[in-house]
mmCIF file of C-alpha atoms and ligand atoms in Angstrom:
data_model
loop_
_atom_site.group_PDB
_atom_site.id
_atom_site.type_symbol
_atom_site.label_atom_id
_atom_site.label_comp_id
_atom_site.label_asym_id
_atom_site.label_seq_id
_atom_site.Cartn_x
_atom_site.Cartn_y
_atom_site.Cartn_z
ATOM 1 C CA UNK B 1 48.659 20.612 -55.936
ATOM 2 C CA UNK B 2 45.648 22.064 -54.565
ATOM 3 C CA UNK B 3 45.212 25.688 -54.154
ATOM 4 C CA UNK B 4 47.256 27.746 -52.076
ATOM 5 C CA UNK B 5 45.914 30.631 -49.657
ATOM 6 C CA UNK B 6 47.471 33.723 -48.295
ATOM 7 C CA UNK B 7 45.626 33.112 -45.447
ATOM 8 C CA UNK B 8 43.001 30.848 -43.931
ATOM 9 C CA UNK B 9 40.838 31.751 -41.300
ATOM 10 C CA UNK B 10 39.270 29.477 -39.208
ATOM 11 C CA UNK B 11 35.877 30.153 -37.599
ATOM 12 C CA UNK B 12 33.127 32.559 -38.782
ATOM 13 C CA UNK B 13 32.201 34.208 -35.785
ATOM 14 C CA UNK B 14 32.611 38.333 -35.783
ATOM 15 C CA UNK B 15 36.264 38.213 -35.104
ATOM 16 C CA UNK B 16 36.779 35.551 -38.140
ATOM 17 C CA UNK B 17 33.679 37.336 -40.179
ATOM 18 C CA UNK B 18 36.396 40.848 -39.629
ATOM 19 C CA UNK B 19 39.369 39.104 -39.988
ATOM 20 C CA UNK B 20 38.229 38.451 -43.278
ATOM 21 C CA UNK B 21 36.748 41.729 -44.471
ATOM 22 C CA UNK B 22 40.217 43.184 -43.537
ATOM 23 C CA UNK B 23 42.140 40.464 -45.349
ATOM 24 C CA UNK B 24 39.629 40.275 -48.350
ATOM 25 C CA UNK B 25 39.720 44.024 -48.854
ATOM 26 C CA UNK B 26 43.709 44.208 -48.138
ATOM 27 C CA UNK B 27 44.012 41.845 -51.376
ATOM 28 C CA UNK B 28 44.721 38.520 -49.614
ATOM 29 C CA UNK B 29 43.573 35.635 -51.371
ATOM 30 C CA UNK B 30 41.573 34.749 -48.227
ATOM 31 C CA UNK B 31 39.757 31.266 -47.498
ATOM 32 C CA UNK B 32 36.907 31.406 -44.855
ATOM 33 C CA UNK B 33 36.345 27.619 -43.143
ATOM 34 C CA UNK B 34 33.297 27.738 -41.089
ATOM 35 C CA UNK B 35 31.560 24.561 -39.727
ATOM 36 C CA UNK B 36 28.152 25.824 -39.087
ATOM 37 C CA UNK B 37 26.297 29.179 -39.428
ATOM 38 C CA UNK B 38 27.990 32.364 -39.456
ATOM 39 C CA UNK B 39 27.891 34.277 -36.696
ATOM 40 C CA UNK B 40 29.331 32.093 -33.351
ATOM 41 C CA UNK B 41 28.083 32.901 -30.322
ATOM 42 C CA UNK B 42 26.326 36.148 -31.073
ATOM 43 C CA UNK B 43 23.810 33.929 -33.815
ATOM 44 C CA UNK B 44 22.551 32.750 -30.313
ATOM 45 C CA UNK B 45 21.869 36.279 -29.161
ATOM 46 C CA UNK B 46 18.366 38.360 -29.686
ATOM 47 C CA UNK B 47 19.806 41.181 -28.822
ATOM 48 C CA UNK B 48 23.173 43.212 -29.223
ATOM 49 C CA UNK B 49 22.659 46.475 -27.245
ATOM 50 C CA UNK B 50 26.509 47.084 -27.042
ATOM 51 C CA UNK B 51 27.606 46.980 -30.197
ATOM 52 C CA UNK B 52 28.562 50.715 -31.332
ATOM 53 C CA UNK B 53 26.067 52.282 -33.782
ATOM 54 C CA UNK B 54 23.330 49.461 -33.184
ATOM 55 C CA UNK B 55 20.364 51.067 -32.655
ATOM 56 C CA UNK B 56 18.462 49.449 -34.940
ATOM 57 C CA UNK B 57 14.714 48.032 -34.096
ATOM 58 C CA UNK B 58 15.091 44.478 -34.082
ATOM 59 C CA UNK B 59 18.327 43.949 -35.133
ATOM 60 C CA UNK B 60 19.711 40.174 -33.710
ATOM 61 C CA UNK B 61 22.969 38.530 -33.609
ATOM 62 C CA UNK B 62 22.307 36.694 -36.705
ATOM 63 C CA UNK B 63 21.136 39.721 -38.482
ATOM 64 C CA UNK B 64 24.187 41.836 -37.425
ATOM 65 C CA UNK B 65 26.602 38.392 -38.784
ATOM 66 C CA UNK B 66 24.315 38.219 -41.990
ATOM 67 C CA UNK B 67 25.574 41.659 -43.080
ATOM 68 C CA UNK B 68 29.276 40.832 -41.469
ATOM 69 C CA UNK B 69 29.551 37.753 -44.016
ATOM 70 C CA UNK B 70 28.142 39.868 -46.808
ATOM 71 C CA UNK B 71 30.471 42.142 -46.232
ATOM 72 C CA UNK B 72 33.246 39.547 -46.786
ATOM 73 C CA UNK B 73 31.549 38.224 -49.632
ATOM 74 C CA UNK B 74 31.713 41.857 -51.526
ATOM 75 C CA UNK B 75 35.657 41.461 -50.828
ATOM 76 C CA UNK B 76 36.036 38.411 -52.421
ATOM 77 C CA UNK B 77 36.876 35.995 -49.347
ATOM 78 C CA UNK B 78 36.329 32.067 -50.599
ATOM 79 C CA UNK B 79 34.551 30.282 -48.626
ATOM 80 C CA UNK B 80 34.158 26.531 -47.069
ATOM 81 C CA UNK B 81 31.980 24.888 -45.294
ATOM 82 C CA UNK B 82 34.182 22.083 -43.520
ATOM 83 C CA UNK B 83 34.849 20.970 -39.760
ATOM 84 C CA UNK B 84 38.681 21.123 -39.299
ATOM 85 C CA UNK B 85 40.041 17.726 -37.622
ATOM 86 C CA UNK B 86 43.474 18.290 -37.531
ATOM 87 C CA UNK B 87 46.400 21.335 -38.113
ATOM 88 C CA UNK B 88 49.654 21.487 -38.993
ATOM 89 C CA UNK B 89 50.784 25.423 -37.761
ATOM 90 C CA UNK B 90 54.484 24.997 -38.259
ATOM 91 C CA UNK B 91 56.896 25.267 -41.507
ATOM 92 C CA UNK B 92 55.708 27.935 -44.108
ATOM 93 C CA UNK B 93 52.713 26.419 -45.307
ATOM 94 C CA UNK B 94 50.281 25.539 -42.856
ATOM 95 C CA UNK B 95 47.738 22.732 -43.295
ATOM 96 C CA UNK B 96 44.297 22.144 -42.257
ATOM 97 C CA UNK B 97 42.451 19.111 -42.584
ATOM 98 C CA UNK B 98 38.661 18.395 -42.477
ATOM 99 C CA UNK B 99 36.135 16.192 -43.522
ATOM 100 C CA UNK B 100 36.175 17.533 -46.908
ATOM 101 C CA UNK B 101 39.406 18.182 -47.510
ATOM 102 C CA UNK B 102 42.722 19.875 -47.239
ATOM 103 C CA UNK B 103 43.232 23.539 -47.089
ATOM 104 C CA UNK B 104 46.290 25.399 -47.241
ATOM 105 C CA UNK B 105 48.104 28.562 -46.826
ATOM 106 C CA UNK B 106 50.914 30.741 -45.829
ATOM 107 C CA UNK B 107 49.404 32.288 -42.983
ATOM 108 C CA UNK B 108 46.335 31.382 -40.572
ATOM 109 C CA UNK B 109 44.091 33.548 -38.471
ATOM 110 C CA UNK B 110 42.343 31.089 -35.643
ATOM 111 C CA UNK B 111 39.437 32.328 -34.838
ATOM 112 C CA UNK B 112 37.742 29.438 -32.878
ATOM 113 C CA UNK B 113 35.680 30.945 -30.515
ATOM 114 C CA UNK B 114 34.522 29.093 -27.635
ATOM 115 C CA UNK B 115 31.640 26.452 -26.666
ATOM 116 C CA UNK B 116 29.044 26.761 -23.755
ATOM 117 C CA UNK B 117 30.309 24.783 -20.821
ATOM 118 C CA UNK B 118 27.890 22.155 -19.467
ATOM 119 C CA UNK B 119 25.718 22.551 -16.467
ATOM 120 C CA UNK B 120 27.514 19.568 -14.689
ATOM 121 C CA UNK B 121 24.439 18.013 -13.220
ATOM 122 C CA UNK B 122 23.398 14.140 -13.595
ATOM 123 C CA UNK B 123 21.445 13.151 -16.950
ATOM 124 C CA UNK B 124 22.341 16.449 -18.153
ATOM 125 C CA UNK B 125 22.995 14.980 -21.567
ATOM 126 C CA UNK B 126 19.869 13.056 -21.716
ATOM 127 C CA UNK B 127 17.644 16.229 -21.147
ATOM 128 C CA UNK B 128 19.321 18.822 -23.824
ATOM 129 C CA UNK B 129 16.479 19.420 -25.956
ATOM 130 C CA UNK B 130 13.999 18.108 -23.545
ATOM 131 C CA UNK B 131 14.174 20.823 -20.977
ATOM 132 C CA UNK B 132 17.786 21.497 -21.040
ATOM 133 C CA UNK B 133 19.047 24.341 -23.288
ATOM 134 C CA UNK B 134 22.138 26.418 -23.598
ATOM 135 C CA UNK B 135 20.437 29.085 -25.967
ATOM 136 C CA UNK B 136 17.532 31.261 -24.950
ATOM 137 C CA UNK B 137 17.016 32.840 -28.430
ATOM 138 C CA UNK B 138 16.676 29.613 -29.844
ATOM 139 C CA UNK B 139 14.553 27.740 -27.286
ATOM 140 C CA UNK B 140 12.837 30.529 -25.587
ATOM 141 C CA UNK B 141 9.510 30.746 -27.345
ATOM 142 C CA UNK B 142 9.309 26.468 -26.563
ATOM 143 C CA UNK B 143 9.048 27.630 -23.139
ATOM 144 C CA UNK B 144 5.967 30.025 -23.679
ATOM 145 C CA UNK B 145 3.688 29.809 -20.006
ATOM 146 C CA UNK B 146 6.073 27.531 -18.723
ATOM 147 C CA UNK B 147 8.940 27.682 -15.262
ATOM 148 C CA UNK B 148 12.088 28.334 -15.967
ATOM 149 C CA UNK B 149 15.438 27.661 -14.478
ATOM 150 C CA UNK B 150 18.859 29.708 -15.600
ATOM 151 C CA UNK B 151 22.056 27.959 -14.268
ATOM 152 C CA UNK B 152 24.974 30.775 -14.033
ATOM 153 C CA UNK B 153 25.031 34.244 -12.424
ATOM 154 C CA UNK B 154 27.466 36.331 -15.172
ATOM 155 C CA UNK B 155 26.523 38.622 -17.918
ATOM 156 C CA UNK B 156 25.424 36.240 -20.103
ATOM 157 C CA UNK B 157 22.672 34.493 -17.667
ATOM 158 C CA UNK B 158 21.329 37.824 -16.056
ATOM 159 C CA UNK B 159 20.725 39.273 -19.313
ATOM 160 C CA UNK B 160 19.115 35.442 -21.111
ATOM 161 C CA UNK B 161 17.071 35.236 -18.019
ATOM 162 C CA UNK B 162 15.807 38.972 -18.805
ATOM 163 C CA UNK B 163 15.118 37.873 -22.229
ATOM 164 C CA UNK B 164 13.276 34.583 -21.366
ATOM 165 C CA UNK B 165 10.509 36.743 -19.409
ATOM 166 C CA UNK B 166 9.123 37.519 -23.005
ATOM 167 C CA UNK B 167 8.197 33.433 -23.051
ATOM 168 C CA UNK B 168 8.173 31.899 -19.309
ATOM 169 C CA UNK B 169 5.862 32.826 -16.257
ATOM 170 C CA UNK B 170 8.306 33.290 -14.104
ATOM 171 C CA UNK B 171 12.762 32.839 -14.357
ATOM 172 C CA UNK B 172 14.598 31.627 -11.870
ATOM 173 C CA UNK B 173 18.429 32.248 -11.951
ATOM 174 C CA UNK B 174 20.498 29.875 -9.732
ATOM 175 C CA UNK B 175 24.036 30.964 -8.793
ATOM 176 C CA UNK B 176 26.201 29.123 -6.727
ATOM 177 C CA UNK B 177 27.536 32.470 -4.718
ATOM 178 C CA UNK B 178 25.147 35.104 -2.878
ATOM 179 C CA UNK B 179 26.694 37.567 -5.635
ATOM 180 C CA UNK B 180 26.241 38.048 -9.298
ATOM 181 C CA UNK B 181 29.302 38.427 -11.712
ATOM 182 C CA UNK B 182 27.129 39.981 -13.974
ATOM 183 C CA UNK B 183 27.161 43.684 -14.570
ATOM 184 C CA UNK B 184 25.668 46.167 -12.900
ATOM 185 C CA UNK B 185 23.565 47.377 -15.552
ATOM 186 C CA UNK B 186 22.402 44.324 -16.520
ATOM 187 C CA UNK B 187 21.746 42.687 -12.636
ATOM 188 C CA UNK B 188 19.815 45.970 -12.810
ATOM 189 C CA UNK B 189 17.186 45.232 -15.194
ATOM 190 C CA UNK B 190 16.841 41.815 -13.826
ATOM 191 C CA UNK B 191 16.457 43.350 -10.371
ATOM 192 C CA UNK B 192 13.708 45.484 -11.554
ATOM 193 C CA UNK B 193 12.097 42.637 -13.112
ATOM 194 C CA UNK B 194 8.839 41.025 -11.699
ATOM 195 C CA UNK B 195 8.941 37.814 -13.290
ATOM 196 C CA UNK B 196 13.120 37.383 -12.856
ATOM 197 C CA UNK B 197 13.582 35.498 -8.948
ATOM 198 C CA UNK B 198 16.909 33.979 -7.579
ATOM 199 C CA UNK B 199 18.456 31.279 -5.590
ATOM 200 C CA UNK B 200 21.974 31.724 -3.678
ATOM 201 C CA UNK B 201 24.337 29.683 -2.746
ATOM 202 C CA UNK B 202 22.635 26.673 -5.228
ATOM 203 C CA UNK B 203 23.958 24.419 -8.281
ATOM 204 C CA UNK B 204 22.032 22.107 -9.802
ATOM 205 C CA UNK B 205 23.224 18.624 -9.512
ATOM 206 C CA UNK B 206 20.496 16.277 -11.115
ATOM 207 C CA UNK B 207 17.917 17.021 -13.931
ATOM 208 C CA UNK B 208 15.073 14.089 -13.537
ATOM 209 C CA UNK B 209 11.606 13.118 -16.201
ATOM 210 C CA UNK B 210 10.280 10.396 -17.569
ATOM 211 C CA UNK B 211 10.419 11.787 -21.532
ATOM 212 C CA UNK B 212 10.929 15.630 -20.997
ATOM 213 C CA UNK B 213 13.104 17.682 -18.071
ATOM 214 C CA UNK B 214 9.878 17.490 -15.028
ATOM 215 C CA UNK B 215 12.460 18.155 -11.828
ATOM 216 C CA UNK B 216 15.660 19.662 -11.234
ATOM 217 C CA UNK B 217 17.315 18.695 -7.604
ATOM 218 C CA UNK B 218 19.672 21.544 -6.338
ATOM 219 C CA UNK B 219 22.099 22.050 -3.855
ATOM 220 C CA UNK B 220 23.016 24.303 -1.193
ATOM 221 C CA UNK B 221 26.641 24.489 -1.073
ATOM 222 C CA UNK B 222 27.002 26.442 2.194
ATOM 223 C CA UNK B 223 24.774 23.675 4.111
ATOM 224 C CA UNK B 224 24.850 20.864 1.606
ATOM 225 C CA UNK B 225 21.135 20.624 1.885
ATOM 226 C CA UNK B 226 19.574 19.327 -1.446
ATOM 227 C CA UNK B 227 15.930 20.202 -2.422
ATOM 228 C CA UNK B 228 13.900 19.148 -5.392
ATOM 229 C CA UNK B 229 11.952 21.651 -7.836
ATOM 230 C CA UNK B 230 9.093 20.011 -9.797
ATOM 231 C CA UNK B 231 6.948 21.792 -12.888
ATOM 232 C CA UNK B 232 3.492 22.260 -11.816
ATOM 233 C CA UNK B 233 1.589 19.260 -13.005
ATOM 234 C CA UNK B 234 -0.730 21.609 -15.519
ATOM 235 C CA UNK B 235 2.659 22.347 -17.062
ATOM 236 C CA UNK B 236 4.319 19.028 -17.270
ATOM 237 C CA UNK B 237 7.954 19.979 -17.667
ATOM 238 C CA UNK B 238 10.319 23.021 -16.436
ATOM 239 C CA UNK B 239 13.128 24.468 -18.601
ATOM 240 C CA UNK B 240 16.965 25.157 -17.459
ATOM 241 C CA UNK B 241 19.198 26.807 -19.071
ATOM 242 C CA UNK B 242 22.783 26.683 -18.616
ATOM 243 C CA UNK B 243 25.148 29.882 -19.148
ATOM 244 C CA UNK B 244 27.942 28.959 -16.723
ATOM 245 C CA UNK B 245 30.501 30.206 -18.922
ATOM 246 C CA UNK B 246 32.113 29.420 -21.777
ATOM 247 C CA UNK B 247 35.311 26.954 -22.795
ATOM 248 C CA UNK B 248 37.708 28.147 -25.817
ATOM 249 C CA UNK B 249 37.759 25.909 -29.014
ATOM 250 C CA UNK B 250 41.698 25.061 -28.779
ATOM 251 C CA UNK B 251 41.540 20.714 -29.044
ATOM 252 C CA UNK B 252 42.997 20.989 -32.322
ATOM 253 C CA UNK B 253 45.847 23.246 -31.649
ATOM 254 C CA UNK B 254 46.773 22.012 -28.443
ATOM 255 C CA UNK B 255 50.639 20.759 -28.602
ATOM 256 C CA UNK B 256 51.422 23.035 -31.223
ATOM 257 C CA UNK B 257 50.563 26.466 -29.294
ATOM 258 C CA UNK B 258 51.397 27.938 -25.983
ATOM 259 C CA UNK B 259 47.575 27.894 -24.297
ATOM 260 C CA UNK B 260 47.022 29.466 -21.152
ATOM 261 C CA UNK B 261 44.143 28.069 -18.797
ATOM 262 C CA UNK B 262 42.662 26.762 -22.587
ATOM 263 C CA UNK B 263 43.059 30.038 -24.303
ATOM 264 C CA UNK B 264 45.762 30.997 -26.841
ATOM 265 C CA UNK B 265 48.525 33.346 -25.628
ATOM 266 C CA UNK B 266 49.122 36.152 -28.533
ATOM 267 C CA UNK B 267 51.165 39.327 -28.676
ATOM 268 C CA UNK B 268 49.341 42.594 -28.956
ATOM 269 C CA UNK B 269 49.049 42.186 -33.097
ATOM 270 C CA UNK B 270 47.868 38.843 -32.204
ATOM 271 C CA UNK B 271 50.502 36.439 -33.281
ATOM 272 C CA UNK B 272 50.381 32.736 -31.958
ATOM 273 C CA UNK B 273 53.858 32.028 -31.158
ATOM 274 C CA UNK B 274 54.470 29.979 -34.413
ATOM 275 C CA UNK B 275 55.245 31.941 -37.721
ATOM 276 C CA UNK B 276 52.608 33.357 -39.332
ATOM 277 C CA UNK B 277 49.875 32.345 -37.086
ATOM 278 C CA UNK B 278 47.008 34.540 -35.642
ATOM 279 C CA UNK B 279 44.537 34.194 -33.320
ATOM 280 C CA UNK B 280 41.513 36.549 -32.686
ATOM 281 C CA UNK B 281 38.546 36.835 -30.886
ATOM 282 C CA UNK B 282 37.328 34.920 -27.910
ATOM 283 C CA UNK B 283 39.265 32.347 -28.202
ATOM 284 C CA UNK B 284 42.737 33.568 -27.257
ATOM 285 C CA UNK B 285 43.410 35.035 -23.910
ATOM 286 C CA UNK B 286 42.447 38.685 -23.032
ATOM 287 C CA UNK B 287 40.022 40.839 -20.610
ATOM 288 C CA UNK B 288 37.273 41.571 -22.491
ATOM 289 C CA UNK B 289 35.211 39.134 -24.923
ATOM 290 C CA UNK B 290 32.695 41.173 -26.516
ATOM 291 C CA UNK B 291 31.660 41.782 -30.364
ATOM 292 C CA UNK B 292 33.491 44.666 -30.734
ATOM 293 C CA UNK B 293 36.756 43.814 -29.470
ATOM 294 C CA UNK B 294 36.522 40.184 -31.155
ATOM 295 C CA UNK B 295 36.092 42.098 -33.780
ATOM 296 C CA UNK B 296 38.955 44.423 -33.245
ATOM 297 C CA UNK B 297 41.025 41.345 -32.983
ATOM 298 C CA UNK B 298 40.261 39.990 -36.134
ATOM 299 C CA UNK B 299 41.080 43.445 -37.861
ATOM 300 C CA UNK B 300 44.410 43.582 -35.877
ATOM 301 C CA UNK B 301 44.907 39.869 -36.498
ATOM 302 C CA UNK B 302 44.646 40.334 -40.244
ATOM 303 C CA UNK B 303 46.667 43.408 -40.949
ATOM 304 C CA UNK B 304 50.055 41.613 -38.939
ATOM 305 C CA UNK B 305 49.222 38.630 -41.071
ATOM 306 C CA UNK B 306 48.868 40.984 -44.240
ATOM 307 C CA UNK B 307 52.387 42.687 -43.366
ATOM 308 C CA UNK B 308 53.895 38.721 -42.405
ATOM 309 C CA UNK B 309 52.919 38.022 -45.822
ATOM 310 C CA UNK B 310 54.774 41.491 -47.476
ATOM 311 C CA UNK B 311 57.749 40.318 -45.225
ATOM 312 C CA UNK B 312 58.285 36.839 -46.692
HETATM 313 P P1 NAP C 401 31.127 34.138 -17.219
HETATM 314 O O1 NAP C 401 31.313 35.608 -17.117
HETATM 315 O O2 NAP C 401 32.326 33.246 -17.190
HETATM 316 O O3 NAP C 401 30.133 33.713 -16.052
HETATM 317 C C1 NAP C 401 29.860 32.371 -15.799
HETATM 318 C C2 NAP C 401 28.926 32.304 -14.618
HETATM 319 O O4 NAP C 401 28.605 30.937 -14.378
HETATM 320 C C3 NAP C 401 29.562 32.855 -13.337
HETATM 321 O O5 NAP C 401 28.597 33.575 -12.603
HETATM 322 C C4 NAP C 401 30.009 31.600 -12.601
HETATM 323 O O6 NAP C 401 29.942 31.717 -11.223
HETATM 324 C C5 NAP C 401 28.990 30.587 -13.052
HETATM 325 N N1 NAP C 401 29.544 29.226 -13.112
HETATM 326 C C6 NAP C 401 30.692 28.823 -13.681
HETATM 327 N N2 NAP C 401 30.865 27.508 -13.558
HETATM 328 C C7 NAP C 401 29.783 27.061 -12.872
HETATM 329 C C8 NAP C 401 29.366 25.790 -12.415
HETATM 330 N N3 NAP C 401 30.086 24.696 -12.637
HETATM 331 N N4 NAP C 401 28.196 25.706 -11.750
HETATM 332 C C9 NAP C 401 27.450 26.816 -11.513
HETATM 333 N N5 NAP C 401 27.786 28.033 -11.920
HETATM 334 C C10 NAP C 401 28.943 28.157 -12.591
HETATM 335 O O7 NAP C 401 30.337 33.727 -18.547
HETATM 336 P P2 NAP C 401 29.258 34.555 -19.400
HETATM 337 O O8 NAP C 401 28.258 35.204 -18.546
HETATM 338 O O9 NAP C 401 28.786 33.610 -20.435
HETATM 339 O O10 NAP C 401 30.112 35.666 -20.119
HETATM 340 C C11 NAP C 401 31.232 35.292 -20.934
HETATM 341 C C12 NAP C 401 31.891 36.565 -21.471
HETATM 342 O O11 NAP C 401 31.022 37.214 -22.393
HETATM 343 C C13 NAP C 401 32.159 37.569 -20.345
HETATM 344 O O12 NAP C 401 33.367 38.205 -20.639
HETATM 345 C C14 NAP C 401 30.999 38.522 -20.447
HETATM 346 O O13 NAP C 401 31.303 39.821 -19.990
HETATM 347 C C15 NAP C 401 30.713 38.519 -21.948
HETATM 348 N N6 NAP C 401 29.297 38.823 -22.201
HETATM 349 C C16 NAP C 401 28.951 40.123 -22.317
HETATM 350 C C17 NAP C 401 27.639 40.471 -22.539
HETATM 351 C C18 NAP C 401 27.283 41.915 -22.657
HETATM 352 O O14 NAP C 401 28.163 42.750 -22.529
HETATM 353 N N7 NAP C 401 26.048 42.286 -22.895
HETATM 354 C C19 NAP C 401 26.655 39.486 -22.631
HETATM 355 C C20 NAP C 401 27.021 38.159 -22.485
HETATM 356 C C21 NAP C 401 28.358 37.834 -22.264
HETATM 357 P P3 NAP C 401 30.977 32.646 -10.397
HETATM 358 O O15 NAP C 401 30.487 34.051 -10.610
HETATM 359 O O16 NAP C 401 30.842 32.159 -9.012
HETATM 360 O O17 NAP C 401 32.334 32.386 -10.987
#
């Protein structure tokens, strides 16, 4: 018989990376299954200005995770690096199963996140990594003189678009309404920047090159009119980026968990609707998906699966 947890959590972004310093330091016999790097979406963010207390110089979103896992580390929270295929949530002992193996425990703390939703343009697929990005901290500096193109108009492509000035010659953010969703204080900065232009009304529908992204074709939406932006011949490609929102990580539980529009429902200590399961962060339903409430989830998340446990 393999070994049994107290609780698994499932994804290391900050809500799992809390659940677990919670759970670790409350004396659960905690497993942490991560896929990839530590850190979810904020490992794709140069800056974190909103995070309370961060005032450090050049502090990133990896950085800030970095200490986060540490953290868990110091209260002795196992670790595995596994992608999960398949769950089983209900009965007493819940079972996950990945590529490497089978993990289980009394209680789980789902802490999926959620995944950058595509652009939705023709031969999108073709051009990610040749023009086409969906992180700016990554892929920025490959951009360095060049055009670029941000595809979205919320907080997260107002602010990137900001943040790509440091590599492109000029950004151009296209939105598909004459508004931004962003807020104020960021549209702001963009506003006030020389090198950040926009386009209303516009989505782009085609990405087009021979090896690398050279034209995007957008559209109008009020008049339907399309038009056709090429890179400058000198520069020989153009970059978009695409931050038109994000969909929650909830394939594997779907069927065994009441989801709502994707995201998992939960009850204000964050209980699933099965027995002993959690969810935190941004993958479960809720107003606000920053760093510091994920990670308020994944504190609440693992104290009501700390006192499940005492109850049993
Ligand atoms: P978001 O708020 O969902 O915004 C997505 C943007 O993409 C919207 O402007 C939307 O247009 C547009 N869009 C959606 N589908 C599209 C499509 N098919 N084609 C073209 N445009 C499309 O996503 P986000 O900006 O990534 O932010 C996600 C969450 O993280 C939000 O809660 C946000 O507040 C938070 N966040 C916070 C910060 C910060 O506080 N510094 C930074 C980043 C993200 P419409 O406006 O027309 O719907």
């Amino acid at each position: 018989m393999e070994e049994l947890y107290d609780v698994i959590i499932l994804g290391g972004g900050p809500a799992g990376l809390t659940a677990g310093l919670y759970a670790g330091r409350g004396g659960l016999k905690t497993l942490l299954l991560e896929k990839g790097q530590d850190g979810g979406q904020i490992a794709l963010t140069a800056e974190l200005e909103n995070y309370p207390g961060q005032l450090l110089e050049g502090e990133t979103g990896l950085s800030l995770a970095g200490r986060m896992t540490e953290q868990c580390r110091r209260f002795g929270v196992e670790r595995a690096a596994d992608t999960i295929q398949s769950v089983r949530l209900d009965g007493p002992v819940k079972e996950l199963t990945g590529e490497r193996g089978t993990y289980r425990s009394r209680a789980v703390i789902l802490a999926t996140g959620a995944a950058p939703r595509p652009i939705g343009c023709e031969n999108e697929a073709r051009f990610v990594g040749q023009g086409i990005s969906f992180c700016a901290t990554c892929d920025g500096a490959l951009f360095r003189g060049l055009e670029v193109y941000v595809a979205g108009g919320g907080d997260s492509a107002v602010e990137e678009a900001v943040y790509l000035t440091r590599f492109a010659r000029k950004v151009t953010v296209i939105h598909r309404r004459d508004r931004l969703r962003a807020a104020r204080s960021i549209q702001e900065r963009a506003f006030a920047n020389p090198k950040v232009a926009f386009l209303w009304d516009s989505v782009v529908v085609r990405a087009e090159g021979t090896d690398v992204l050279e034209a995007i074709t957008l559209k109008n939406v009020k008049t339907g009119a399309l038009s056709t932006l090429r890179a400058d011949p000198a520069d020989g490609m153009l970059g978009l980026f695409g931050f038109t929102g994000y969909t929650p990580n909830t394939g594997l539980f779907a069927g065994q968990l009441a989801l709502e529009e994707g995201y998992i429902s939960t009850g204000e200590d964050m209980s699933a609707g099965l027995p002993g399961v959690f969810a935190a962060g941004d993958v479960r339903r809720k107003s606000l998906r920053q760093v510091v409430t994920a990670c308020a989830d994944g504190a609440v998340a693992a104290v009501a699966a700390e006192r499940y446990l005492q109850a049993q």
